[in-house]
XYZ file of C-alpha atoms in Angstrom:
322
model
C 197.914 119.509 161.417
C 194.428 119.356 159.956
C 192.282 122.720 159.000
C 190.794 123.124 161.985
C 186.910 123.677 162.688
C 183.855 125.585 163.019
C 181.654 123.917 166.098
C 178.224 126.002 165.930
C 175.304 126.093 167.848
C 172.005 128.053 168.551
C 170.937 129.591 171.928
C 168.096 127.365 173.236
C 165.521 129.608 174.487
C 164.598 127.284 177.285
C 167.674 127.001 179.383
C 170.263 129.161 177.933
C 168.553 132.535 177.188
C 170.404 135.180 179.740
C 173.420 133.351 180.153
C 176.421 134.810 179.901
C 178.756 133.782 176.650
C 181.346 132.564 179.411
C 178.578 130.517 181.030
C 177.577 128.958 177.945
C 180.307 127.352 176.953
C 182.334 126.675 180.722
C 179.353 125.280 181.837
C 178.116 123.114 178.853
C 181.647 122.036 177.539
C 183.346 120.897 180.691
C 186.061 119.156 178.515
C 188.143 123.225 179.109
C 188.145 124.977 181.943
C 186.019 128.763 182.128
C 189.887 130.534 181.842
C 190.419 128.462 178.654
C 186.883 129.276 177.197
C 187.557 133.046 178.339
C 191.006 133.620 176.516
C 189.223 131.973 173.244
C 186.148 134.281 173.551
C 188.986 136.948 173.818
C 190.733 136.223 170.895
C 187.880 136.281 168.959
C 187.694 132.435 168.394
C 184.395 132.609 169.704
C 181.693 134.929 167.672
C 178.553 135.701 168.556
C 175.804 136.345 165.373
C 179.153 136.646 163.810
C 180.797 139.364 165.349
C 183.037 139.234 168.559
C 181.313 139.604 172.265
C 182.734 140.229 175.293
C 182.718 137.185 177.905
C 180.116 138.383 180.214
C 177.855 139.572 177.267
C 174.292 137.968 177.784
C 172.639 135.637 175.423
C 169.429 135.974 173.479
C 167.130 133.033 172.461
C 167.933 132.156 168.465
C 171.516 134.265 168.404
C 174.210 132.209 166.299
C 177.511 130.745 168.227
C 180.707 129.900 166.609
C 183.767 128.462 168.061
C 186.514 128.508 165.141
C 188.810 126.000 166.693
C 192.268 126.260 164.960
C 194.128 123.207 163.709
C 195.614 121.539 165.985
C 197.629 117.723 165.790
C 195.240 114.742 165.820
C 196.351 111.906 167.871
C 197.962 108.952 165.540
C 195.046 106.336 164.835
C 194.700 103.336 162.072
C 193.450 105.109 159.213
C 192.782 101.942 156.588
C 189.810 100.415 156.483
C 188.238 97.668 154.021
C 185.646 98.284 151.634
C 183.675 95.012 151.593
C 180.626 95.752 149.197
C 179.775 99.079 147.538
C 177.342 100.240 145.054
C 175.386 103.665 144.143
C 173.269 103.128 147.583
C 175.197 101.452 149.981
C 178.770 100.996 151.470
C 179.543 97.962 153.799
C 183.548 98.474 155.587
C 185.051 96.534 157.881
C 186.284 99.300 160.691
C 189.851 98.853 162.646
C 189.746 99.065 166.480
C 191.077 102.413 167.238
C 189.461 104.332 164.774
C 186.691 107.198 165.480
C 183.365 107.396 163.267
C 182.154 111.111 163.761
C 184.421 113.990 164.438
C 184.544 114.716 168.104
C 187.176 115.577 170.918
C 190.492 115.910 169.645
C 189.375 114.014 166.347
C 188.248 115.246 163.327
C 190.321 114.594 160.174
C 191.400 111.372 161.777
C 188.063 109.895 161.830
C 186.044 106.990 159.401
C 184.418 109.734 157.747
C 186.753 111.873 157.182
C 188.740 109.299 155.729
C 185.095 108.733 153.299
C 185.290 112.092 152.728
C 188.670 111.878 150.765
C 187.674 108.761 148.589
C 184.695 110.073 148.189
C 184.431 114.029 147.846
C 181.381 114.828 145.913
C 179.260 112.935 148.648
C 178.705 112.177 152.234
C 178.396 108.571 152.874
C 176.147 108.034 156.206
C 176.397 105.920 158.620
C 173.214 103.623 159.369
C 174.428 102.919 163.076
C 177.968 103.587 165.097
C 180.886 101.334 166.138
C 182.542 102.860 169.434
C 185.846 103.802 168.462
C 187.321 100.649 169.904
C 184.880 98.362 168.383
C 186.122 96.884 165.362
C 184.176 95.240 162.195
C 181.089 95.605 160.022
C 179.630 98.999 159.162
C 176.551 99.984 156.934
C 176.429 103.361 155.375
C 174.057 104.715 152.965
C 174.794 106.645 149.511
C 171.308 107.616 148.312
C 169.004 109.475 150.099
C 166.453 106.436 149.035
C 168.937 103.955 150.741
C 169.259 106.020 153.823
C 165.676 106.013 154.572
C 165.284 102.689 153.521
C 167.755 100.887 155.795
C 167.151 104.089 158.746
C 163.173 101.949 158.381
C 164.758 98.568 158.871
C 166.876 99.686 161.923
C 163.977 101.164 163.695
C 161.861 98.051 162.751
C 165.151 95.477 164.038
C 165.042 93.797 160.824
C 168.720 95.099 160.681
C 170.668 91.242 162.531
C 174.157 92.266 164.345
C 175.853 90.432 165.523
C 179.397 90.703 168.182
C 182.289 88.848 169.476
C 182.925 90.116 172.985
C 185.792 88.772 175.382
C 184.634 88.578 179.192
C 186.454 87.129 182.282
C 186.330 83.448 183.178
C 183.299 82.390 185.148
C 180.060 80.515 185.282
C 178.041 81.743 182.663
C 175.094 80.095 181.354
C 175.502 78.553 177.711
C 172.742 81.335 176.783
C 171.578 84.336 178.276
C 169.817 87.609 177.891
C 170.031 90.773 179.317
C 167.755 94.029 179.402
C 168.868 96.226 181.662
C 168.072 99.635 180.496
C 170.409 102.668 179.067
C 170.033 106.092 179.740
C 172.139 108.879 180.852
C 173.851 109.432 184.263
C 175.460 112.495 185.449
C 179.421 112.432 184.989
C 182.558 114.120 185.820
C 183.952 116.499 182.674
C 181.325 114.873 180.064
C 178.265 116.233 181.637
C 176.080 112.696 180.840
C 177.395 109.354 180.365
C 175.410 106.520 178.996
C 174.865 104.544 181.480
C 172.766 101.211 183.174
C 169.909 102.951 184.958
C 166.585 101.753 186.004
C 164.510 105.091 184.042
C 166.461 104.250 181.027
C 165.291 103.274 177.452
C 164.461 99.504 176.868
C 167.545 97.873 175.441
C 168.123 93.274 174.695
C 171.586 91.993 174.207
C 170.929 88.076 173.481
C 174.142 86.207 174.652
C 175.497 82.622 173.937
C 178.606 81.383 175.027
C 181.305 80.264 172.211
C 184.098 78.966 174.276
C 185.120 79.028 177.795
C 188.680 80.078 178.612
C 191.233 79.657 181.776
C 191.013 82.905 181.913
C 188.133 84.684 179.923
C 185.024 83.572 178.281
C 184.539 84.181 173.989
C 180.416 85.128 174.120
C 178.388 85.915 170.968
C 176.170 89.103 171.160
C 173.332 90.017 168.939
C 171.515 93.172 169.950
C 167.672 93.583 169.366
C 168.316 97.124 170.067
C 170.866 99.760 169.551
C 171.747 101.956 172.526
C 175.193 103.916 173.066
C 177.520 101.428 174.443
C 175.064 98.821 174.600
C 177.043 95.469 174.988
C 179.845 97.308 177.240
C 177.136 98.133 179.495
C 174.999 94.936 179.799
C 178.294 92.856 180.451
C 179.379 94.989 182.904
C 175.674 95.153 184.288
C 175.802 91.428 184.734
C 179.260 91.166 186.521
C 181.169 90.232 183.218
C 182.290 93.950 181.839
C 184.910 93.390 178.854
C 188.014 92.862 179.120
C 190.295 95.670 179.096
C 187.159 98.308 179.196
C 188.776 101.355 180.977
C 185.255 102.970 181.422
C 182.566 100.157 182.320
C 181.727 97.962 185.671
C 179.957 96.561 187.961
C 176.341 97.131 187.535
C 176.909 98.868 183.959
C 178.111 101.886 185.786
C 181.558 104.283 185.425
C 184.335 102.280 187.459
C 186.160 105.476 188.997
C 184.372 108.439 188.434
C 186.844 110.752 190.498
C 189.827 109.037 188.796
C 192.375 110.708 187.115
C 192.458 110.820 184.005
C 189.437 110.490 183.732
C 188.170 107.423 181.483
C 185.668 108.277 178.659
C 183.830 106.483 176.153
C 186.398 106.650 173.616
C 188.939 105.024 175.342
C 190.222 101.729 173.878
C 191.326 98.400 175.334
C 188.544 96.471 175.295
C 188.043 93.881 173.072
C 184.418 93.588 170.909
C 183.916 93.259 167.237
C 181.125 92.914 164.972
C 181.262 89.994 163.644
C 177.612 89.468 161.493
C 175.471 91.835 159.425
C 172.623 91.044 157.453
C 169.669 93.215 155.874
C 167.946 93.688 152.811
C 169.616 95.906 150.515
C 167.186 98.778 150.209
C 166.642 98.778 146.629
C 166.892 95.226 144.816
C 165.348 93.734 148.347
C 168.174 91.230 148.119
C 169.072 90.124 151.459
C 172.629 90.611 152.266
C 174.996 89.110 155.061
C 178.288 89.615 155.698
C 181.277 88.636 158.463
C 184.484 90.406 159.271
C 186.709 88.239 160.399
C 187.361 88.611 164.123
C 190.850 89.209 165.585
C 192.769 86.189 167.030
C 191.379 86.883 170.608
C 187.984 86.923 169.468
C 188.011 83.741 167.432
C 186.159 80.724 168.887
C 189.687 78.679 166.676
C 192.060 80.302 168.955
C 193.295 77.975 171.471
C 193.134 78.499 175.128
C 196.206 80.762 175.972
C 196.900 83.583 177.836
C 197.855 85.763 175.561
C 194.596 86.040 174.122
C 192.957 87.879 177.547
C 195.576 90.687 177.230
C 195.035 93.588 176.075
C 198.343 95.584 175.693
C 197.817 95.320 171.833
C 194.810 96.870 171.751
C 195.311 100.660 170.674
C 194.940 102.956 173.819
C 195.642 106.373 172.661
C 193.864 109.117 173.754
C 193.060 112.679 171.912
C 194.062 115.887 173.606
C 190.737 117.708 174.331
């Protein structure tokens, strides 16, 4: 069990002022149903300016919510990680497929930084961009408050290279390829929003070249110019070639079964896509820096041409209890 949590929030005075407590969180947290969010408002896991409230008790523009959550049982994920550089500004790890960054869902102890947070308890590393939980490979996280806003400058100026291994079905591909469909969000089912392929989204290039072609699947290398949510899962699927083993993404970069159940969400695992390459300059000797993580056999341009290495039953497919 971990120590449960504290999820608070402020009442927006543009869309939420006169809704009810009940309303506020059944219809903005669609993970529970409105009886589950009523039996926690009466039990007093719900407070309101930090005293108890009565479901249909109306909100106020600036009032104080607090859910205290109680601890519940994470689901199992792979919890070790490798360190690859660190110093007093930066940390560079090489992140397992399976494992969460932030807290969210039914993970919060379970996660990459909570796992920080034990080697490192008088700090909060942060994280310079996000791997989707069943990405695996390179991470950059900053130390320093100089090294955060340092590398946060490079990443909004692309001088930050990544670069993927991502494992697509067989087909004709060209040898390179690039693809800007944009990313923004769509309605969806339990989630609210879902990022998505859409044509009002934000401008987003994935720049594609084919490593080895397959019987059965095709080994691309991705580097992103930009760095939307669920960028390369959605501009494979966008161009008929979603990953393999992606639960969530297809066809046009869109949800495959939105009225299936369960429902698939972003944090589902199964697919397989790993970042490979990571260079920038280190944000305080101006040292450039690369690094590779070594990809798993399936996503190595060395592995032979086999079968077993489209298949995805290895790949960790857990999901948390919301």
């Amino acid at each position: 069990m971990n120590q449960g949590w504290i999820y608070r929030n402020q009442v927006n005075q543009v869309n939420q002022s006169g809704l009810t407590l009940l309303d506020y969180y059944s219809q903005r947290y669609l993970h529970s149903s409105r009886a589950e969010w009523r039996e926690r408002i009466l039990s007093r896991q719900i407070l309101l300016d930090g005293a108890a409230a009565e479901p249909d008790q109306p909100l106020k523009p600036g009032q104080q919510l607090a859910y205290h959550r109680p601890p519940w049982q994470e689901p199992d994920v792979p919890l070790k990680f490798d360190i690859l550089f660190a110093d007093a500004d930066l940390l560079v790890i090489a992140k397992p497929s399976g494992l969460p960054v932030l807290p969210g869902g039914g993970f919060l102890e379970h996660t990459l930084l909570g796992q920080l947070a034990r080697l490192y308890p008088t700090e909060t590393p942060l994280p310079i961009h996000r791997l989707g939980r069943g990405t695996s490979g390179l991470m950059l996280l900053a130390r320093s408050a100089q090294a955060r806003s340092n590398l946060s400058q490079q990443m909004r100026q692309r001088q930050i290279r990544k670069v993927y291994r991502a494992l697509v079905g067989a087909g004709e591909l060209p040898e390179r390829f690039t693809v800007q469909q944009p990313i923004g969000k769509i309605p969806y089912p339990g989630l609210g929003l879902l990022y998505a392929a859409t044509p009002d989204g934000q401008f987003a290039q994935s720049d594609c070249r084919v490593l080895q072609r397959r019987t059965e699947a095709t080994l691309l290398e991705v580097t992103i110019l930009t760095g939307r949510p669920h960028q390369i899962r959605i501009h494979l699927a966008a161009v008929g070639y979603p990953l393999l083993g992606d639960p969530l993404y297809g066809a046009g970069g869109l949800p495959k079964r939105p009225d299936a159940e369960p429902l698939a969400v972003p944090g589902d695992c199964g697919y397989w896509l790993h970042a490979y390459r990571l260079e920038f300059q280190h944000p305080c000797s101006a040292e450039m820096m690369q690094f590779i993580s070594p990809p798993p056999a399936e996503l190595d341009d060395a592995t032979p041409d086999s079968n077993s290495c489209i298949t995805s039953s290895s790949r960790i497919n857990s999901r948390p209890n919301i």
